[in-house]
PDB file of C-alpha atoms in Angstrom:
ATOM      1  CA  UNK A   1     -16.765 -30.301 -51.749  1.00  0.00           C
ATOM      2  CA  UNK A   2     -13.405 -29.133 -50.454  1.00  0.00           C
ATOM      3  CA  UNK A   3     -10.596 -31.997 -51.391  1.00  0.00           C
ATOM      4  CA  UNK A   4      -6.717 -31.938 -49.890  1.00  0.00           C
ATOM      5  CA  UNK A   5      -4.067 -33.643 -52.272  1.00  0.00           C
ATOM      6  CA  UNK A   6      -0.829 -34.202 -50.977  1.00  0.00           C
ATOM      7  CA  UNK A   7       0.837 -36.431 -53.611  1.00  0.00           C
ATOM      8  CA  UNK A   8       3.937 -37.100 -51.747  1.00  0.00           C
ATOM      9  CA  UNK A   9       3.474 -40.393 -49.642  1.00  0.00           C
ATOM     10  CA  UNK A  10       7.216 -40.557 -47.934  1.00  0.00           C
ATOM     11  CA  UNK A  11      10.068 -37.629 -48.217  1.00  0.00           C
ATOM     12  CA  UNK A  12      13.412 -38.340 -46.779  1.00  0.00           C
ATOM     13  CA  UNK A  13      15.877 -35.184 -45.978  1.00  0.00           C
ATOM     14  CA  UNK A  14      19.686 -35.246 -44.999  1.00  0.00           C
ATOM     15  CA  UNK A  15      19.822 -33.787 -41.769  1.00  0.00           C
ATOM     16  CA  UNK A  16      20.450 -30.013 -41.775  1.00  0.00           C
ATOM     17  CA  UNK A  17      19.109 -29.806 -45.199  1.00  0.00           C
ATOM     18  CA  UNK A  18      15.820 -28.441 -47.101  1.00  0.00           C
ATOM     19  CA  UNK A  19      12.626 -29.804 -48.096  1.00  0.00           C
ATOM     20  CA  UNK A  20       9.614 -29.222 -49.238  1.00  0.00           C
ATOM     21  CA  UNK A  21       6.533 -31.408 -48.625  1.00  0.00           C
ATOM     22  CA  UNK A  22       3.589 -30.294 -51.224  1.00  0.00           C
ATOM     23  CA  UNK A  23      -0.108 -29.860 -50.866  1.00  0.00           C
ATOM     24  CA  UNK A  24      -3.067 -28.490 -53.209  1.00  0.00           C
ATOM     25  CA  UNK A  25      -6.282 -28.372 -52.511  1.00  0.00           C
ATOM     26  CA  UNK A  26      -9.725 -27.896 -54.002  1.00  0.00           C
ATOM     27  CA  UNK A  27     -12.098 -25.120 -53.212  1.00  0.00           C
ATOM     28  CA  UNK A  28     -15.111 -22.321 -54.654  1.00  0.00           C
ATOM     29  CA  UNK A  29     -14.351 -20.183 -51.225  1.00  0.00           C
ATOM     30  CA  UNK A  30     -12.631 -17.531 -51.584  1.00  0.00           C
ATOM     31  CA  UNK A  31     -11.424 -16.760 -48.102  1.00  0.00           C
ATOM     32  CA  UNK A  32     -10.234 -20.187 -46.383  1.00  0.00           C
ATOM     33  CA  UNK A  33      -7.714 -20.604 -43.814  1.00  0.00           C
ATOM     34  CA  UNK A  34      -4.879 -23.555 -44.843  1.00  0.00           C
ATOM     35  CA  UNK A  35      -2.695 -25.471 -42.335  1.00  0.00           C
ATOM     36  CA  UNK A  36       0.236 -27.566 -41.999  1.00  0.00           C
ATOM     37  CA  UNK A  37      -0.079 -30.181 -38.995  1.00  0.00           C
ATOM     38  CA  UNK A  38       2.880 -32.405 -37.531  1.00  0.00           C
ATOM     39  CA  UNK A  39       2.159 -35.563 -35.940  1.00  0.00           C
ATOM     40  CA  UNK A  40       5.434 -37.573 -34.346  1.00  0.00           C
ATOM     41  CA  UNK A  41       4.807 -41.219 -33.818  1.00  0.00           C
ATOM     42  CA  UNK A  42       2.270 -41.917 -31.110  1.00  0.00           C
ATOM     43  CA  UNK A  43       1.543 -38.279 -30.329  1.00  0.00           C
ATOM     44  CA  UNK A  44      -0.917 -35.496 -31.383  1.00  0.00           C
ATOM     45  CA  UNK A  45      -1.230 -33.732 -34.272  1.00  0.00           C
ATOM     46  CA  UNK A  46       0.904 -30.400 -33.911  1.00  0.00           C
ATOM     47  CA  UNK A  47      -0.176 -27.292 -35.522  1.00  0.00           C
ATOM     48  CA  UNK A  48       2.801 -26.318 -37.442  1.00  0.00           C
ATOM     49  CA  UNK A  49       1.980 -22.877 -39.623  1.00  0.00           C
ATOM     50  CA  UNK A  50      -1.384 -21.668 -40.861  1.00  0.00           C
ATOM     51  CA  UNK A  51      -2.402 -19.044 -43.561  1.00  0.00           C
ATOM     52  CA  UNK A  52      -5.296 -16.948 -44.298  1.00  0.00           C
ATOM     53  CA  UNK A  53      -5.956 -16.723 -48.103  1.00  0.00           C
ATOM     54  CA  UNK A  54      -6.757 -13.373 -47.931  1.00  0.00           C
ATOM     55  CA  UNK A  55      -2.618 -12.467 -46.841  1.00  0.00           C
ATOM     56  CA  UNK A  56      -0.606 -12.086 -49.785  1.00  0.00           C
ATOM     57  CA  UNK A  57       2.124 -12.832 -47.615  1.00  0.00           C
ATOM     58  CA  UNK A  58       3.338 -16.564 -47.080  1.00  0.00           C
ATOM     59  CA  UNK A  59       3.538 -17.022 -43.186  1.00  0.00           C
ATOM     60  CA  UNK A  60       6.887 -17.907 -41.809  1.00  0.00           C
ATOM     61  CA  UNK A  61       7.220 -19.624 -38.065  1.00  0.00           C
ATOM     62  CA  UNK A  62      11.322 -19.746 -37.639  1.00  0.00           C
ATOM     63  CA  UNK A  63      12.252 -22.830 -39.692  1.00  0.00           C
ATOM     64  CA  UNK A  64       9.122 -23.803 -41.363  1.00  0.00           C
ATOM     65  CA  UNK A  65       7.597 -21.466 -43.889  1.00  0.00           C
ATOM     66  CA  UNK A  66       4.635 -21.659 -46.535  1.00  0.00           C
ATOM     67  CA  UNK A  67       4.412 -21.246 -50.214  1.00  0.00           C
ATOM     68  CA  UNK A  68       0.957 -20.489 -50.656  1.00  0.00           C
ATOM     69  CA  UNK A  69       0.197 -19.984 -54.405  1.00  0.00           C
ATOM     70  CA  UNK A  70      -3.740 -18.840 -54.307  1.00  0.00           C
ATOM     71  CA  UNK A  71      -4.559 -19.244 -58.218  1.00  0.00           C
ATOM     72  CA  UNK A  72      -3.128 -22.545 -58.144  1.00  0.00           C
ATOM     73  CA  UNK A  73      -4.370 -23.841 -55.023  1.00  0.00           C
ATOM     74  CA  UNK A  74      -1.184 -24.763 -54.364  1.00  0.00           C
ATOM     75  CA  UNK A  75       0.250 -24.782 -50.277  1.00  0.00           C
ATOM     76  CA  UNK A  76       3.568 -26.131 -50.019  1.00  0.00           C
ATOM     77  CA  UNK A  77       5.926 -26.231 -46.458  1.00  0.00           C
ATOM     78  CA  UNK A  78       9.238 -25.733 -46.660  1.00  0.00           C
ATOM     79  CA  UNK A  79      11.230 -26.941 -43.764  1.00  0.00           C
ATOM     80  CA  UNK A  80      14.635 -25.194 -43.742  1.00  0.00           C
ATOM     81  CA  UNK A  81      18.154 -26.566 -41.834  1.00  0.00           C
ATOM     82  CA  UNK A  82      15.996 -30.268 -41.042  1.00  0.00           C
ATOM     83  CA  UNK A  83      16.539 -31.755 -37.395  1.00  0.00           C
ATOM     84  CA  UNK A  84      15.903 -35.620 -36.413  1.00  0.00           C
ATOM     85  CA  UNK A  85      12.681 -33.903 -34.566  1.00  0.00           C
ATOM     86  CA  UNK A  86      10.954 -33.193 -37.761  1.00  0.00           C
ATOM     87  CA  UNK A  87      10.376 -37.032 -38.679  1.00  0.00           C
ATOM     88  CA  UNK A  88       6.922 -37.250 -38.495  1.00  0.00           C
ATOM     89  CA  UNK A  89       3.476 -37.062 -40.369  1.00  0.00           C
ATOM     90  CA  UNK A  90       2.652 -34.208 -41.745  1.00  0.00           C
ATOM     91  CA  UNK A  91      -0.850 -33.339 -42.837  1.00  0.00           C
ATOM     92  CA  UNK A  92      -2.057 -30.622 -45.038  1.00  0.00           C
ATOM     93  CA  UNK A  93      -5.137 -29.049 -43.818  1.00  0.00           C
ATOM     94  CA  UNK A  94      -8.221 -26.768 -45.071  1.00  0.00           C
ATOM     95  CA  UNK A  95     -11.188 -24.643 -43.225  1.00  0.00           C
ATOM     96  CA  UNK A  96     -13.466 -22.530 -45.387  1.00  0.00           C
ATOM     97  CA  UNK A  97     -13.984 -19.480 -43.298  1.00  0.00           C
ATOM     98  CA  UNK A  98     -17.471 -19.555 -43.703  1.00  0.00           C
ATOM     99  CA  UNK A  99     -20.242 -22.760 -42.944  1.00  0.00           C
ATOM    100  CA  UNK A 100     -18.594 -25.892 -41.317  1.00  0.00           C
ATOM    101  CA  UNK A 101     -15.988 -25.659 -39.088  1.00  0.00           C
ATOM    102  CA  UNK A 102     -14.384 -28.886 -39.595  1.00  0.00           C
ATOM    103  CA  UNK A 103     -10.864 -29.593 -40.897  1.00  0.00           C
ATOM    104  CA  UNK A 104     -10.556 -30.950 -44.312  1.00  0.00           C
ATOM    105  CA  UNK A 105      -7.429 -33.377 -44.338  1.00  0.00           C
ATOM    106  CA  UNK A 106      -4.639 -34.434 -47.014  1.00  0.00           C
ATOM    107  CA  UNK A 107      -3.480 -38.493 -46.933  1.00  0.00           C
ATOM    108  CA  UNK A 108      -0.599 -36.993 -45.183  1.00  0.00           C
ATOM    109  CA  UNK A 109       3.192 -37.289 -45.998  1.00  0.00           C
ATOM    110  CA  UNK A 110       5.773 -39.139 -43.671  1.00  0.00           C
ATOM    111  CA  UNK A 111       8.922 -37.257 -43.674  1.00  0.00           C
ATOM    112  CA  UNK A 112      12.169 -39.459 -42.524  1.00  0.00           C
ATOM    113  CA  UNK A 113      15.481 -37.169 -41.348  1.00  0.00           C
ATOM    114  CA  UNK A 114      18.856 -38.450 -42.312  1.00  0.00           C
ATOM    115  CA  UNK A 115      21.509 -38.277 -39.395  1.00  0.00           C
TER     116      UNK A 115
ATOM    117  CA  UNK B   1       1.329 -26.182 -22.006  1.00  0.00           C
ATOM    118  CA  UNK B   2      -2.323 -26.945 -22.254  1.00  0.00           C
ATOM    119  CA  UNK B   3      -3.142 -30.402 -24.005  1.00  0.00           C
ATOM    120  CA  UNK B   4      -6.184 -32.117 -25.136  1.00  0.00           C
ATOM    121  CA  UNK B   5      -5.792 -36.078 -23.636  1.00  0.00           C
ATOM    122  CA  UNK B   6      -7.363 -38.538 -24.737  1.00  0.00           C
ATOM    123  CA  UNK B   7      -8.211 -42.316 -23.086  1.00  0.00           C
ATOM    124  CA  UNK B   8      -7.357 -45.094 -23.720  1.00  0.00           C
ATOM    125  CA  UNK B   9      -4.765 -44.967 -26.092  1.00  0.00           C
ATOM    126  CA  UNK B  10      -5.907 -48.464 -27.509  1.00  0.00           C
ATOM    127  CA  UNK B  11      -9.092 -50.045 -27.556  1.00  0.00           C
ATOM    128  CA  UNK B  12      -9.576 -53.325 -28.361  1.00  0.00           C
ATOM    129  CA  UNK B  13     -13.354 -54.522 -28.359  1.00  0.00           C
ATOM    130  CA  UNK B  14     -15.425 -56.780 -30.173  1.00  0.00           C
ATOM    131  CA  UNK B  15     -17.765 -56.633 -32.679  1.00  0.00           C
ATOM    132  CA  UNK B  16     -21.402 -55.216 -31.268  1.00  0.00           C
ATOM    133  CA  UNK B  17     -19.686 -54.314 -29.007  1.00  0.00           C
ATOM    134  CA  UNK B  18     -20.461 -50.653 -27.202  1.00  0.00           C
ATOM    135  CA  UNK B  19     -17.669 -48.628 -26.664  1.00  0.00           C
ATOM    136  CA  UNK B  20     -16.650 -45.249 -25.413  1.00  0.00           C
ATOM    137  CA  UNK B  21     -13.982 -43.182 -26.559  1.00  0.00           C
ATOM    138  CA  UNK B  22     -12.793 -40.620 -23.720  1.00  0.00           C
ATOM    139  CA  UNK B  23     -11.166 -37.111 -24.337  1.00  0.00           C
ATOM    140  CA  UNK B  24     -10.533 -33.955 -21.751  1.00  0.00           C
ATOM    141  CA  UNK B  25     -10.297 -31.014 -24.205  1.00  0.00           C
ATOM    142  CA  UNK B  26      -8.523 -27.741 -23.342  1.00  0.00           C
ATOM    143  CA  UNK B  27      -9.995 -26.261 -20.274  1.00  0.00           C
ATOM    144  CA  UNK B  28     -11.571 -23.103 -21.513  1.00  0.00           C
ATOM    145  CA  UNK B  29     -12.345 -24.128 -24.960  1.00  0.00           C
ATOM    146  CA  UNK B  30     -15.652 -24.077 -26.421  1.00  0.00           C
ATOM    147  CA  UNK B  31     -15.449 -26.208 -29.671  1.00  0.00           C
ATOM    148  CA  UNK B  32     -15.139 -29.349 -29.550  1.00  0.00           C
ATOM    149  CA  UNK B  33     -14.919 -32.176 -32.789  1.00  0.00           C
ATOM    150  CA  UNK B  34     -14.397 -35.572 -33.498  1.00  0.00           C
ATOM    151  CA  UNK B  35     -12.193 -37.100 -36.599  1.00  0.00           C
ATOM    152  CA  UNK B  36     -11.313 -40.596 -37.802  1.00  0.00           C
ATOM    153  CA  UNK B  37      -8.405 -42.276 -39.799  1.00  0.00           C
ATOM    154  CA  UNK B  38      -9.115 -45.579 -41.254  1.00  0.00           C
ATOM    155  CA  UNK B  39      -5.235 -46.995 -41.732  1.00  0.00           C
ATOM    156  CA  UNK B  40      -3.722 -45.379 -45.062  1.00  0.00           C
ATOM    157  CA  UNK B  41      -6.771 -43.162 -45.546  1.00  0.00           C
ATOM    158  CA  UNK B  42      -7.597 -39.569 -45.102  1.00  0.00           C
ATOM    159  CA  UNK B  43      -7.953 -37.807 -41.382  1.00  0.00           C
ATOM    160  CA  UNK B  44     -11.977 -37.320 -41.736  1.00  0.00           C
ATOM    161  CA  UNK B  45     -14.670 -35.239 -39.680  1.00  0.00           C
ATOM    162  CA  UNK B  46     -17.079 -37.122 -37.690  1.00  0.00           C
ATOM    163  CA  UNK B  47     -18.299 -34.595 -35.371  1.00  0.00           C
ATOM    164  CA  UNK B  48     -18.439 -31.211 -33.752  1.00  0.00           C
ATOM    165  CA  UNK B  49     -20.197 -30.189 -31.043  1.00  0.00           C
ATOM    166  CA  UNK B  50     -20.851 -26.761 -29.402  1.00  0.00           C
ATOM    167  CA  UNK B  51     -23.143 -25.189 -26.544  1.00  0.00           C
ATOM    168  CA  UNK B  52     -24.357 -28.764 -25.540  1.00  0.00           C
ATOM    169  CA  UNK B  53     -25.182 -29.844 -29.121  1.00  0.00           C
ATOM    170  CA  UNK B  54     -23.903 -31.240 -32.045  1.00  0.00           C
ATOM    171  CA  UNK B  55     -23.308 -28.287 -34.852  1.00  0.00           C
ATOM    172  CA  UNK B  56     -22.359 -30.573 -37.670  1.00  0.00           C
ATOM    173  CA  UNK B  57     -21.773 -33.911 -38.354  1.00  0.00           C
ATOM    174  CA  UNK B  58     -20.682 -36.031 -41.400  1.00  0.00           C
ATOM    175  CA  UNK B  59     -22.162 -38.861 -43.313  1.00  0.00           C
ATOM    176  CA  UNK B  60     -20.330 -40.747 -41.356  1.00  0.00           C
ATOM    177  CA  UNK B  61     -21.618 -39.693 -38.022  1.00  0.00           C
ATOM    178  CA  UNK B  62     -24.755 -42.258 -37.976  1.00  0.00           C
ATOM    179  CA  UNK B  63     -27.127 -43.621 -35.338  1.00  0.00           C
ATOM    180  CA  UNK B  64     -24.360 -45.800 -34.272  1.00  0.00           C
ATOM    181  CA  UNK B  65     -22.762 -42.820 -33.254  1.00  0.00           C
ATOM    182  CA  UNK B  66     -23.035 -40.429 -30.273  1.00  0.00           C
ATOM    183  CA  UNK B  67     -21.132 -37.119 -28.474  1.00  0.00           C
ATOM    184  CA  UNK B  68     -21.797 -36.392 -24.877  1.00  0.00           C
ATOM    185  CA  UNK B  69     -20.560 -33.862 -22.527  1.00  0.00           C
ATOM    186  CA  UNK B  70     -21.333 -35.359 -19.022  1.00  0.00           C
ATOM    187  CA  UNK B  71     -19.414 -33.054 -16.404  1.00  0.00           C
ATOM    188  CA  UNK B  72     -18.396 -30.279 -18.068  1.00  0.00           C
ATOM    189  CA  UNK B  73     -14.649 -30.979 -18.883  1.00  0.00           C
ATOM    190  CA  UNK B  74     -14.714 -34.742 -20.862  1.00  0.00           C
ATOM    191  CA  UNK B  75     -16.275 -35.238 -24.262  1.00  0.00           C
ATOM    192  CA  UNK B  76     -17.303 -38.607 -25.513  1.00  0.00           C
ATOM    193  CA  UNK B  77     -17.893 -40.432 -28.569  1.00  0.00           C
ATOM    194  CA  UNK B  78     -19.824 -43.644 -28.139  1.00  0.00           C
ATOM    195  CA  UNK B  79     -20.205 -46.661 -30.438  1.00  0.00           C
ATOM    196  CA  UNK B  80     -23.488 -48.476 -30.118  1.00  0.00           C
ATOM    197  CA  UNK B  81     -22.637 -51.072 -31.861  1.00  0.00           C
ATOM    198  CA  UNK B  82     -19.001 -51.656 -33.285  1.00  0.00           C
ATOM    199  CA  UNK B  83     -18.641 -53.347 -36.632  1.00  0.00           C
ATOM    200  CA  UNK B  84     -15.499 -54.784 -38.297  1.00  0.00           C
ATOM    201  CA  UNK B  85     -15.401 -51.396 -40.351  1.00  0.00           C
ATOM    202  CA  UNK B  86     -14.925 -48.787 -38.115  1.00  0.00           C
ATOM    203  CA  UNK B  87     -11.455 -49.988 -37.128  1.00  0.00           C
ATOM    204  CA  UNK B  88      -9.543 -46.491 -36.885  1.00  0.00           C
ATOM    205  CA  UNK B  89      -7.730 -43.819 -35.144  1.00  0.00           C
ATOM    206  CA  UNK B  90      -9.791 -41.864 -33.386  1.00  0.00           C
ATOM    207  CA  UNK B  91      -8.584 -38.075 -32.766  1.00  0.00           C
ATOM    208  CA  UNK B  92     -10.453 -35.583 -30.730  1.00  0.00           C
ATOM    209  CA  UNK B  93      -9.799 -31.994 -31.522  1.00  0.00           C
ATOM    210  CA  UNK B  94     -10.772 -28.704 -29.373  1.00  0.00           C
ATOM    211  CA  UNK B  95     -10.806 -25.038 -30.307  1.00  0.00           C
ATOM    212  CA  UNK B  96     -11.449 -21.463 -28.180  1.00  0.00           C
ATOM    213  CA  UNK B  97     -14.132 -19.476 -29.198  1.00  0.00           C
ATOM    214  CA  UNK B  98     -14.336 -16.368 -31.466  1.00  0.00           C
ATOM    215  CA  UNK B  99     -11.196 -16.384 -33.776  1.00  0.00           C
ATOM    216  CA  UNK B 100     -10.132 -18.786 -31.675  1.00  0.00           C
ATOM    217  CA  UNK B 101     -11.930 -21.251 -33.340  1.00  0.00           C
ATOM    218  CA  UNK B 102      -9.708 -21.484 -36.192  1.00  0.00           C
ATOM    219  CA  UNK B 103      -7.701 -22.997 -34.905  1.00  0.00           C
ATOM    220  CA  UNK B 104      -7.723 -26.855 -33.620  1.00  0.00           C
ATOM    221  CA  UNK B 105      -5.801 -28.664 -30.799  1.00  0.00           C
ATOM    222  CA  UNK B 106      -5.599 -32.479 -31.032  1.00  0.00           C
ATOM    223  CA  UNK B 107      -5.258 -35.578 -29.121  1.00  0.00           C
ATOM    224  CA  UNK B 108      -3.116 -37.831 -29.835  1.00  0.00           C
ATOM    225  CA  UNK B 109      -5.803 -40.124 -30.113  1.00  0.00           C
ATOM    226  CA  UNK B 110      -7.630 -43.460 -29.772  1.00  0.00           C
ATOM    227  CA  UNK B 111      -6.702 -47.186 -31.592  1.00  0.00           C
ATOM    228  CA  UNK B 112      -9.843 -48.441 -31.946  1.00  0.00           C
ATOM    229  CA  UNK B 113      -9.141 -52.199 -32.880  1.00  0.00           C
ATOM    230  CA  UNK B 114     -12.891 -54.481 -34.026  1.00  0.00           C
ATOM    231  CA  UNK B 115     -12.584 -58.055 -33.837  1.00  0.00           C
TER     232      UNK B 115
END
């Protein structure tokens, strides 16, 4: 079965600053699409960026970008030059391409911005 | 821009009780799913449901459980018969068909509170 780790619990950035919130995940597929989900206090889940594992290429979407290491099943998002609009939950996501089409979730991290 | 709502925001029922979690997913989408997040755990699949029917469903998703499509635009996720346990946020999700289905839109979902 497909598993989502995301080890980091709570990440606090200055504002303005960089971080990077990490996620690996667990899988036989070998195409697989991988997402990074935003969810502000009381509101929906966001998509943030998504990748296709067959793109060599990390995707980029202005501020927030991927480093999507396929061998090691690694996914990290980098959020560059942090605002106080990026607090929020942010949940690591898998979808084999094939079969189910559910979402496969990480515990989620809970990013605080420092004014 | 086009949102998936669900009602109420915060249920509060007791235990045995029936209840019925509302959602109104995007208007043309054709996909349509239902997750759960017990507090501190993992977003996990419950449901999706597609041309009328369910097309997959977790262990999770037991007899207690049912989806329904009435009129065409809300999707519903009944509780028979609520116990203690299933206590959760409950997030619907919606997706477009053909590649569009890769991609999920969520609520911002449902407190379900058992007493």
């Amino acid at each position: 079965a497909q598993t989502v780790t995301q080890s980091q619990p709570e990440m606090s950035v200055q504002e303005a600053e960089t971080v990077t919130l990490s996620c690996t995940y667990d899988t036989s597929e070998s195409d697989y699409y991988l997402f990074w989900y935003k969810q502000p206090p009381s509101r929906q889940m966001i998509l943030v960026i998504r990748q296709e594992a067959y793109k060599q290429q990390n995707a980029t979407e202005n501020r927030f970008s991927v480093n999507f290491q396929k061998a090691a099943k690694s996914f990290s998002l980098k959020i560059s030059d942090s605002q106080l609009g990026d607090a929020a939950m942010y949940f690591c996501a898998y979808k084999g391409k094939t079969g189910a089409n559910n979402l496969f979730f990480g515990t989620g991290t809970r990013l605080t911005v420092i004014p | 821009e086009p949102e998936v709502t669900q009602t109420p925001s915060h249920q509060v029922t007791q235990m045995g009780q029936e209840v019925i979690l509302r959602c109104v997913p995007i208007s043309n989408h054709l996909y349509f799913y239902w997750y759960r997040q017990i507090l501190g755990q993992k977003v996990e699949f419950l449901v999706s449901f597609y041309n009328n029917e369910i097309s997959e469903k977790s262990e999770i998703f037991d007899d207690q459980f049912s989806v329904e499509r009435p009129d065409g635009s809300n999707f519903t996720l009944k509780i028979r018969s609520t116990k203690l346990e299933d206590s959760a946020m409950y997030f619907c999700a919606s997706s477009a068909g053909g590649l569009g289905k890769n991609i999920q839109y969520f609520g911002a979902g449902t407190r379900l509170s058992v007493l």
